[in-house]
Coordinates of C-alpha atoms in Angstrom, one line a residue:
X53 CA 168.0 47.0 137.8
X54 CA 165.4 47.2 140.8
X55 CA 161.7 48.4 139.3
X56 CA 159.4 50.6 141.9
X57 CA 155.8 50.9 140.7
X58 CA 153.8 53.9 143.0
X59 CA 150.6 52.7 143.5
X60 CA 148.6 56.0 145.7
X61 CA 145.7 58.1 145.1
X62 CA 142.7 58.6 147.0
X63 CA 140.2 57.4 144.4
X64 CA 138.6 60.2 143.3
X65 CA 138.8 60.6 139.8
X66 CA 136.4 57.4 138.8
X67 CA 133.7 58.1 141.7
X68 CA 131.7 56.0 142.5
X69 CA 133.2 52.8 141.6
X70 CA 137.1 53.8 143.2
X71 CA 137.6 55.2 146.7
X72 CA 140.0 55.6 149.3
X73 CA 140.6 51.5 149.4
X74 CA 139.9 50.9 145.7
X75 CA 141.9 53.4 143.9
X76 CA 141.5 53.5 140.1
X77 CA 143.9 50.8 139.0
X78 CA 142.1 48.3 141.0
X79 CA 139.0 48.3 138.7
X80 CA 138.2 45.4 136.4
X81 CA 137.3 47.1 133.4
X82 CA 140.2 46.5 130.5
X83 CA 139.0 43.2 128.5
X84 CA 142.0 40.5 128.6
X85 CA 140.6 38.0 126.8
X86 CA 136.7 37.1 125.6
X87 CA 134.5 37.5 128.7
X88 CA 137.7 37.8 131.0
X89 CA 138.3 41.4 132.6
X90 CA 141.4 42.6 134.2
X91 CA 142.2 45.7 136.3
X92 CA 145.0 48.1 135.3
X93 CA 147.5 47.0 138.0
X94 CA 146.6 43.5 136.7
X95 CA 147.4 44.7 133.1
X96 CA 150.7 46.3 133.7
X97 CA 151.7 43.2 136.1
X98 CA 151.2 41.2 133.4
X99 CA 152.8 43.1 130.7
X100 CA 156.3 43.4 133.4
X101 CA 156.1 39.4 133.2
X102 CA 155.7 38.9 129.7
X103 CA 159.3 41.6 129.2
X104 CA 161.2 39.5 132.2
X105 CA 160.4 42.6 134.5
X106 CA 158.7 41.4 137.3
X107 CA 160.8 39.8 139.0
X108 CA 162.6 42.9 138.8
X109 CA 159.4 45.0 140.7
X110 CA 158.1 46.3 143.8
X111 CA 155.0 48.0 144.6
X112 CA 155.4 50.9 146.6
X113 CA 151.5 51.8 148.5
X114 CA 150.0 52.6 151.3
X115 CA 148.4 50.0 154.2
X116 CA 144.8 50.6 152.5
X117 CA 145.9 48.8 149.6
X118 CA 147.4 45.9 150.5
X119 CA 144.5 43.3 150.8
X120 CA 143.1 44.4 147.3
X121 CA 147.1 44.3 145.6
X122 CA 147.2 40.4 147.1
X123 CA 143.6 40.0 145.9
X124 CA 144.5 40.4 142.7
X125 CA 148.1 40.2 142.0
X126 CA 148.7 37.2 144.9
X127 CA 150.5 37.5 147.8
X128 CA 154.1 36.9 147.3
X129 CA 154.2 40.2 145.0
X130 CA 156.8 42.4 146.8
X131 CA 155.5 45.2 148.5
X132 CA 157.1 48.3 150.1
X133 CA 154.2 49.3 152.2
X134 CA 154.3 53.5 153.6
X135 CA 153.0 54.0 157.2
X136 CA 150.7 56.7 155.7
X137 CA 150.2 58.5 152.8
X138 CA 152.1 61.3 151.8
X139 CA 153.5 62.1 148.4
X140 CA 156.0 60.4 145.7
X141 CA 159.1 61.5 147.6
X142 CA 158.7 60.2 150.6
X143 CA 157.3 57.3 149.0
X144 CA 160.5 57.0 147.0
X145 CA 162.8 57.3 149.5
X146 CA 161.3 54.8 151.8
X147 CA 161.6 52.5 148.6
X148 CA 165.2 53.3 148.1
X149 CA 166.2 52.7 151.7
X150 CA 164.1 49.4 151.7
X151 CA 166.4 48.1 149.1
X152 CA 169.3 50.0 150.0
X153 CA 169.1 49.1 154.1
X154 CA 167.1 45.3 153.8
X155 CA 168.0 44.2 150.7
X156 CA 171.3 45.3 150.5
X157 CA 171.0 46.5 146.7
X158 CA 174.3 48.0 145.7
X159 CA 174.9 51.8 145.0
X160 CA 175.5 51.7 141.4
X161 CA 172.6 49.8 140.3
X162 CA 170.0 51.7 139.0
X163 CA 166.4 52.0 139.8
X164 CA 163.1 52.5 137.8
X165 CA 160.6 54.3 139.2
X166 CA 157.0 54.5 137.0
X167 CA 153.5 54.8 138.2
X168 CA 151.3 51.1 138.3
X169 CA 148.5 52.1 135.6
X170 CA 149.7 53.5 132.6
X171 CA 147.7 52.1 129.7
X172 CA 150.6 51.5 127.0
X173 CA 151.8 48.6 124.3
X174 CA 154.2 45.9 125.0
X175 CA 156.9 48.1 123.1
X176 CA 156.9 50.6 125.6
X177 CA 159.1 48.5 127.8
X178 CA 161.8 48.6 125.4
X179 CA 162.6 51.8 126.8
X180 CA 162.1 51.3 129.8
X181 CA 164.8 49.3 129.7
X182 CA 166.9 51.4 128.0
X183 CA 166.4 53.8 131.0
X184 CA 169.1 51.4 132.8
X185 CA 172.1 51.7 129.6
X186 CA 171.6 55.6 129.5
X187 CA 171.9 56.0 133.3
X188 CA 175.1 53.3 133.4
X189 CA 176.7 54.8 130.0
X190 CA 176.5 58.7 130.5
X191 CA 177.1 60.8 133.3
X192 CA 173.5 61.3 133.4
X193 CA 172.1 61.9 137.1
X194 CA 168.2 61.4 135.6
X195 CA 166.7 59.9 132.9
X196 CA 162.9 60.0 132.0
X197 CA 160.8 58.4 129.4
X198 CA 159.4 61.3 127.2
X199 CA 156.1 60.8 125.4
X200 CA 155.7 62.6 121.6
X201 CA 152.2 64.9 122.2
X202 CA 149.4 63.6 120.3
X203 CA 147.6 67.0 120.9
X204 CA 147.9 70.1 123.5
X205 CA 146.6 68.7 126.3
X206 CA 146.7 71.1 129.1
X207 CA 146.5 68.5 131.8
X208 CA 150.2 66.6 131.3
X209 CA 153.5 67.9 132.5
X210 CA 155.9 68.4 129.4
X211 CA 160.0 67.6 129.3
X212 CA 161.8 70.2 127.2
X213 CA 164.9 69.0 125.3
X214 CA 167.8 71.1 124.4
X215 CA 167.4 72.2 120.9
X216 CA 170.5 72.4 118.6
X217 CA 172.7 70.6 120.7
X218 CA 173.3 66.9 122.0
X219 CA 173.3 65.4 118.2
X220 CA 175.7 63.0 120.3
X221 CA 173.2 62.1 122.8
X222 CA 170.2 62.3 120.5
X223 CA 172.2 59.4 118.4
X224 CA 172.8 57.1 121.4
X225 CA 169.0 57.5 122.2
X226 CA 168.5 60.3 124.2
X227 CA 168.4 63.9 124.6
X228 CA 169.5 66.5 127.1
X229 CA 166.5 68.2 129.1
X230 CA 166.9 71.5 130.1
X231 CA 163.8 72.2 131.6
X232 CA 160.2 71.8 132.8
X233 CA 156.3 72.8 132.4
X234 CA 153.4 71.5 134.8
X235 CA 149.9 71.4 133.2
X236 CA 150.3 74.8 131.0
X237 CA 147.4 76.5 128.8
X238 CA 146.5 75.0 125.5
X239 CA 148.7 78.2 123.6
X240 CA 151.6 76.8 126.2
X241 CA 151.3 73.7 125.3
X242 CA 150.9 74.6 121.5
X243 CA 153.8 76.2 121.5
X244 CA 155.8 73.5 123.7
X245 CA 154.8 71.0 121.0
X246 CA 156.6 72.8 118.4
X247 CA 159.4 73.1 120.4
X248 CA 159.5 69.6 120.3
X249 CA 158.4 68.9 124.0
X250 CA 157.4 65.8 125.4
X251 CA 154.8 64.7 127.7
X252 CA 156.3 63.5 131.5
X253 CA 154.8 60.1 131.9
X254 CA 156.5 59.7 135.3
X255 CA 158.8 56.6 134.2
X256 CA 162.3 57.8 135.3
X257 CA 165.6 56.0 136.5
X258 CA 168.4 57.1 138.7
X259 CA 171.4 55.0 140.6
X260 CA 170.4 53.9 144.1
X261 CA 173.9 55.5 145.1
X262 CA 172.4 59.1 144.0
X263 CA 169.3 59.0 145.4
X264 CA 170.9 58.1 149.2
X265 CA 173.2 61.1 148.4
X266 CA 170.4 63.4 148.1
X267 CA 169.1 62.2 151.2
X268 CA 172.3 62.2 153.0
X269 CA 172.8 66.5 151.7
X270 CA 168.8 66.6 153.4
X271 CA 169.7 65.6 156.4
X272 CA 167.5 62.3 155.7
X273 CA 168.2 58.8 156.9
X274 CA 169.2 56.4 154.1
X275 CA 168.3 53.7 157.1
X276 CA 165.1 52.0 156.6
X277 CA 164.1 51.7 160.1
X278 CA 164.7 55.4 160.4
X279 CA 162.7 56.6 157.4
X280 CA 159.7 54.5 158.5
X281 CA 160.4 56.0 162.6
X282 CA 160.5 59.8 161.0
X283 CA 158.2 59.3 157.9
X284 CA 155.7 61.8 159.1
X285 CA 158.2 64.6 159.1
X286 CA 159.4 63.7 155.5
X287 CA 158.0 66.6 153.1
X288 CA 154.9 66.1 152.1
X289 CA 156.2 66.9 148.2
X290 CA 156.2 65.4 144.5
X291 CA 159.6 63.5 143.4
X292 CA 159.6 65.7 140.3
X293 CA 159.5 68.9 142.1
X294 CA 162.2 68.2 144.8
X295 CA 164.8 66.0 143.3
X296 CA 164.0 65.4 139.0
X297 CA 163.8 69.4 138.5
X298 CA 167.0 69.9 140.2
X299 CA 169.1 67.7 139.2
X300 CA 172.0 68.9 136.9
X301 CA 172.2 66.2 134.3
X302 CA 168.8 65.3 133.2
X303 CA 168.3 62.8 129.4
X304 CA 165.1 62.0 128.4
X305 CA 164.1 59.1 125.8
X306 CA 162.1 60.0 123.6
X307 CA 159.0 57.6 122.9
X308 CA 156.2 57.8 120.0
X309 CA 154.0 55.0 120.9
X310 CA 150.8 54.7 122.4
X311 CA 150.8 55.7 125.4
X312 CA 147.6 56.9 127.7
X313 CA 146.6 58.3 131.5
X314 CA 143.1 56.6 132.1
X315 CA 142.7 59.0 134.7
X316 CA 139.0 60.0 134.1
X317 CA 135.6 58.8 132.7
X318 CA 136.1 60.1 129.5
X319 CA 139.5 58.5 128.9
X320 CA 138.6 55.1 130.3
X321 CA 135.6 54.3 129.1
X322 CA 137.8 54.9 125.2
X323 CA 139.5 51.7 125.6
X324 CA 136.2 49.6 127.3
X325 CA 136.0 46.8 124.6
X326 CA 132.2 47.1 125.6
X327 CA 129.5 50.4 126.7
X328 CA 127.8 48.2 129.1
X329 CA 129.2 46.1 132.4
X330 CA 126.4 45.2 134.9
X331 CA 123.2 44.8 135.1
X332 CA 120.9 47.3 132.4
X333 CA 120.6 48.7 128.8
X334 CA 121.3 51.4 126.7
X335 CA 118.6 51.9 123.6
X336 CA 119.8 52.1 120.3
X337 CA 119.2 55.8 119.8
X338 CA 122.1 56.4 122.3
X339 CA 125.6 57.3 120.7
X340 CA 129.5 57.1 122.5
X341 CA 127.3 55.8 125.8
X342 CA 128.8 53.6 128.4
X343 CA 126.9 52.3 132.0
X344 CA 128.8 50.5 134.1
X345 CA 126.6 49.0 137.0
X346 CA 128.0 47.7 140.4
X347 CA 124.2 47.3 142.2
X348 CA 122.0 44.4 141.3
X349 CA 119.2 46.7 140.4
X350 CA 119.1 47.0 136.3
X351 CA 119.9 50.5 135.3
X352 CA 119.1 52.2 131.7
X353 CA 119.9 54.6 129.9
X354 CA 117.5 56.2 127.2
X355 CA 118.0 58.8 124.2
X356 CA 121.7 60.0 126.0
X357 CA 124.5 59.8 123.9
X358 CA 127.9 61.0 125.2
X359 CA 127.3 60.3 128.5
X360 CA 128.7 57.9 131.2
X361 CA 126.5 56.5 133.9
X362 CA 128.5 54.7 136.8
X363 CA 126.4 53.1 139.9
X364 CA 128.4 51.5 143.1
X365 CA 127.3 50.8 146.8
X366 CA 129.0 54.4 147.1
X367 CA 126.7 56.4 144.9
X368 CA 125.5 57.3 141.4
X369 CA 127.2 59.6 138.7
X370 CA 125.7 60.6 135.2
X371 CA 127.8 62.7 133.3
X372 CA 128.4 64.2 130.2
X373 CA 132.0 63.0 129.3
X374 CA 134.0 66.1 128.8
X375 CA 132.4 67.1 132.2
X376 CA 133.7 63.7 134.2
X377 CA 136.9 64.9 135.0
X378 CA 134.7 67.3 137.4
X379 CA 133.5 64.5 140.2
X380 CA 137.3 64.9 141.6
X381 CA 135.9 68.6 142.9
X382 CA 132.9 67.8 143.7
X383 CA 133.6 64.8 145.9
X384 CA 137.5 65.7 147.3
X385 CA 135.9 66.9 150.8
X386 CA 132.9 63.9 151.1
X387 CA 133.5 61.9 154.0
X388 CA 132.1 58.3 153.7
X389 CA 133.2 55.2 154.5
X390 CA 134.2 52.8 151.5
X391 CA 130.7 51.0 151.0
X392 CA 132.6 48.1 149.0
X393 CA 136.4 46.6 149.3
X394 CA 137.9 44.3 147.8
X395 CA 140.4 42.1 149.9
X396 CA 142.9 39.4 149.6
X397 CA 139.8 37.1 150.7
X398 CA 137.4 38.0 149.0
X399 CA 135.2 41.6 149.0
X400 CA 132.2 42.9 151.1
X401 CA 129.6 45.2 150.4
X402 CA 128.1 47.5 153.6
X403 CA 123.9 46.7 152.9
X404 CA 122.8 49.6 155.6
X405 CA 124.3 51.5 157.9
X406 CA 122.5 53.5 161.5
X407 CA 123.5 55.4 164.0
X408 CA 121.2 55.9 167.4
X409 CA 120.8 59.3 169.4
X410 CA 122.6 57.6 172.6
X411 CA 125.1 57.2 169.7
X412 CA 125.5 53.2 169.0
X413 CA 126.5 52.0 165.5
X414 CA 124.7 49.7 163.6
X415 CA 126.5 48.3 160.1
X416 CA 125.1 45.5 157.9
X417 CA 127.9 43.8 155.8
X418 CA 127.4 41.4 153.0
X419 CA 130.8 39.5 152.8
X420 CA 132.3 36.3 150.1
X421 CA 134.8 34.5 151.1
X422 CA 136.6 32.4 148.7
X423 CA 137.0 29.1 148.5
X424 CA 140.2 28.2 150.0
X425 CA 140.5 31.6 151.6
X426 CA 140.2 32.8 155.0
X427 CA 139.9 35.9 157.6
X428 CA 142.1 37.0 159.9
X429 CA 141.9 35.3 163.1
X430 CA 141.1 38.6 164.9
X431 CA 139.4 40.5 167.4
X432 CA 137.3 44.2 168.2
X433 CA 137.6 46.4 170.7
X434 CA 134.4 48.1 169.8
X435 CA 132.0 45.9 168.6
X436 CA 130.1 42.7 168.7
X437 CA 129.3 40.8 166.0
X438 CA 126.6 38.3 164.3
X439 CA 127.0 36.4 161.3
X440 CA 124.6 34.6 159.5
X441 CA 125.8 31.7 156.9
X442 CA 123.7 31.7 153.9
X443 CA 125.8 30.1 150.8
X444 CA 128.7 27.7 151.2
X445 CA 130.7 26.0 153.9
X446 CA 134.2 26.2 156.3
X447 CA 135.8 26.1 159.1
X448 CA 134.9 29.0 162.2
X449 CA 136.8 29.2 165.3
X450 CA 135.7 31.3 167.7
X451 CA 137.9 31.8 171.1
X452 CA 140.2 28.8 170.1
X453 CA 137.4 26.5 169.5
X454 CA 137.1 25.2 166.2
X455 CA 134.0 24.3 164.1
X456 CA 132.7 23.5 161.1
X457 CA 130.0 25.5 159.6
X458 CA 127.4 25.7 156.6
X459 CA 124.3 27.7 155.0
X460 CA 121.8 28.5 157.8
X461 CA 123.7 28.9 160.6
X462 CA 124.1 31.4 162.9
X463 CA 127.6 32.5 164.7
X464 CA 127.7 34.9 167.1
X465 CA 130.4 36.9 167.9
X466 CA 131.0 38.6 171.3
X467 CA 132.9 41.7 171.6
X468 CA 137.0 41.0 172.3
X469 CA 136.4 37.1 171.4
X470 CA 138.5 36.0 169.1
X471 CA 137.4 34.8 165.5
X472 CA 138.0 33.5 161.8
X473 CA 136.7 31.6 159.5
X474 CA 138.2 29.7 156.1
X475 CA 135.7 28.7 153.7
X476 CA 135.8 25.1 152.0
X477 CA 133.6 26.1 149.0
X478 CA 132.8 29.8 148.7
X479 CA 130.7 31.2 151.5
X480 CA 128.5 34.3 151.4
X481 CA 128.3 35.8 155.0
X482 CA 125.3 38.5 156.2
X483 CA 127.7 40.3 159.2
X484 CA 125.7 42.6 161.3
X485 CA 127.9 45.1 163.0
X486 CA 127.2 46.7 166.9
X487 CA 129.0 48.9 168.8
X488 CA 130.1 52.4 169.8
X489 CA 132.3 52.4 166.6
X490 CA 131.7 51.2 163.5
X491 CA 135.1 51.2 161.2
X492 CA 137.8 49.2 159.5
X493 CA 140.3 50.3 161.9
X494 CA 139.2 48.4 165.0
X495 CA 140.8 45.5 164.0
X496 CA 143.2 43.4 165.9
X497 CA 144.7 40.7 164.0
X498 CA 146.1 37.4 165.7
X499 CA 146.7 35.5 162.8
X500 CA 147.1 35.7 159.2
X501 CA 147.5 32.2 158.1
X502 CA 144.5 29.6 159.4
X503 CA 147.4 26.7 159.3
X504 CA 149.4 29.2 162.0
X505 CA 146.5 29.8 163.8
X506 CA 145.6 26.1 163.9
X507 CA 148.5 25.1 165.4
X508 CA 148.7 27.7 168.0
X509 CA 145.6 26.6 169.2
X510 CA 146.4 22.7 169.0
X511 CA 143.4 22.2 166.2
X512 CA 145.7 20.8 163.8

């Protein structure tokens, strides 16, 4: 069994603290332990390990996410990494050639697909893994994790099982499906329910062997190399809609645990162990109130009960609860830069930002580097640089010439030279940015590793 968690989305649901590099499962907001907060990728990485899973896994994302998945899951976490973004088929079947073409998986094994933040108990991977027995004992082509409604939510997709028939299946642990509804109206879904629907959580399995035979009848390449080459021409489409609902032999497990999509404010801020993370207060008189603070100015929150208030370098939303879902609209067509990331370094946080008439860029950048971590050794086409060392200590080399470093100094940074830095104790960078363009893009890197670059450059 070969495990593919999707990890996409634009980050646009939990504005202003995710954006296009720190999508929603990247936010440290789920209490692990006293004091100790973990991110929903972090959670479900963990719960894979503790059910012998994740050595099973790969995560399937896009380029913007790779720094922040090493940040906080480590770097030697497999991932299958799409040229751009598109939509879960293409994203699946660059996957499934990956392991098909590179790994050399074998047809008949079969392959879990389920997204990499849904908020659910340790016993949910129970059937997750008996996904794998119902695909290798039946003559099933799909089979999908099901989720017993809790209410008639009109935002879920819903499975519908065969009624009156498959006692067989429905003893073995499954049912048939002989159909599908996407996000219908609350009488819809009332009367789905009593027709014994069940909520699509996305968690589905399939041999490799069928899904390279659906590409093969598309006209696709099964050949890694060539999905990658031709990705762009791939339909932009959802997995559900051009492979799942026609398929001919569709089971569905059945599951009635807890199960939950923290896809917006509301839902999220239900399972915070706490209605207050940053810097601020909320009085007494406030009820079901939650602030989460990013900026390192206190915020509070007076007499307002049912409301969330989120504050990030990227902007401010208040917000009644059953309205949150509603930032999604609102900020879908915004065009701004992330003003924080998180990378496998460290993070950085954009301070100020100009642009001049005659059109040149000015970008202020407060950056932490961890201990023991380093940058890139790079270069810019675009844009010079100055940094300014005020906490910490580490090694800078700057056109292959290495130095050492500490609080008060002043590097600067010419545009094409080449540069990195590792920090020996955590080091706290002011980076001022100038050019004739300003973004994450103009990035050219040399070297990865500082013990690579070292001995390139004979500063072993």
């Amino acid at each position: 069994m070969k495990l593919i968690l999707l990890s996409g989305g634009s980050g646009k649901r939990l504005w202003p603290l995710s954006n296009d590099s720190r999508s929603k499962q990247f936010l440290k907001m789920l209490t692990r332990a006293e004091d100790e907060l973990e991110s929903m990728v972090q959670r479900i990485w963990r719960q894979l390990d503790s059910n012998q899973l994740s050595n099973h896994a790969y995560i399937s994302t896009s380029k913007t996410q790779v720094d922040i998945i090493q940040s906080q899951l480590g770097t030697e976490v497999p991932l299958i990494i799409e040229p751009q973004r598109r939509d879960t088929f293409p994203a699946i079947t660059l996957a499934a050639a990956y392991l098909y073409s590179i790994i050399g998986v074998n047809r008949n094994e079969v392959i879990i697909v389920m997204p990499v933040d849904p908020f659910v108990e340790n016993q949910f991977f129970n059937k997750v893994k008996e996904l794998e027995d119902v695909i290798l004992d039946s003559t099933m082509e799909i089979a999908l994790i099901g989720v017993h409604p809790t209410y008639a939510s009109t935002k879920y997709g819903y499975i519908i099982p065969e009624k009156g028939k498959g006692d067989c299946e429905q003893a073995r642990g499954y049912i048939n499906v002989i159909g599908f509804k996407e996000k219908p109206t609350e009488e819809q879904a009332k009367h789905l329910i009593k027709n014994q629907a069940l909520w699509n959580c996305g968690v589905f399995a399939f041999k490799l062997g069928y899904m390279i035979d659906q590409l093969e009848k598309r006209g696709f390449p099964a050949q890694y190399d060539k999905v990658i080459e031709n990705y762009s021409s791939l339909p932009k489409i959802s997995f559900d809609y051009e492979i799942v609902e026609k398929a001919k032999r569709i089971a569905v497990i059945p599951y009635n645990g807890y199960w939950k999509d923290l896809g917006t404010w509301n839902t999220l801020t239900e399972e915070m162990e706490t209605n207050i993370l940053g810097s601020g207060s909320i009085s007494h008189d406030c009820s079901n109130t939650h602030l989460i603070n990013e900026l390192e100015v206190p915020v509070f929150v007076l007499g307002a009960s049912n409301i969330v208030v989120a504050t990030s370098p990227d902007g401010i939303l208040v917000s009644e609860k059953s309205a949150s879902h509603q930032v999604k609209e609102i900020v879908k067509d915004m065009e701004q830069r992330p003003m924080f990331e998180e990378r496998r370094w460290g993070w950085y946080r954009v301070l100020d930002y100009k642009k001049s008439t005659e059109g040149k860029e000015v970008l202020t950048k407060r950056l932490f580097v961890f201990a023991g971590h380093n940058l890139s050794y790079q270069y810019h086409h675009y844009r010079s640089e100055v940094w300014v060392v005020v906490e910490g200590e580490g090694e800078f080399v700057l056109n292959d010439k290495l130095s050492y470093v500490k609080k008060g100094d002043v590097l600067t940074i010419p545009l094409g030279a080449k540069h990195g830095i590792k920090a020996s104790s955590d080091l706290e960078i002011i980076e001022v940015q100038m050019g004739s363009k300003l973004d994450e893009g103009d990035i050219v890197r040399l070297f990865m590793s500082w013990e690579e670059m070292k001995k390139a450059i004979g500063s072993e």
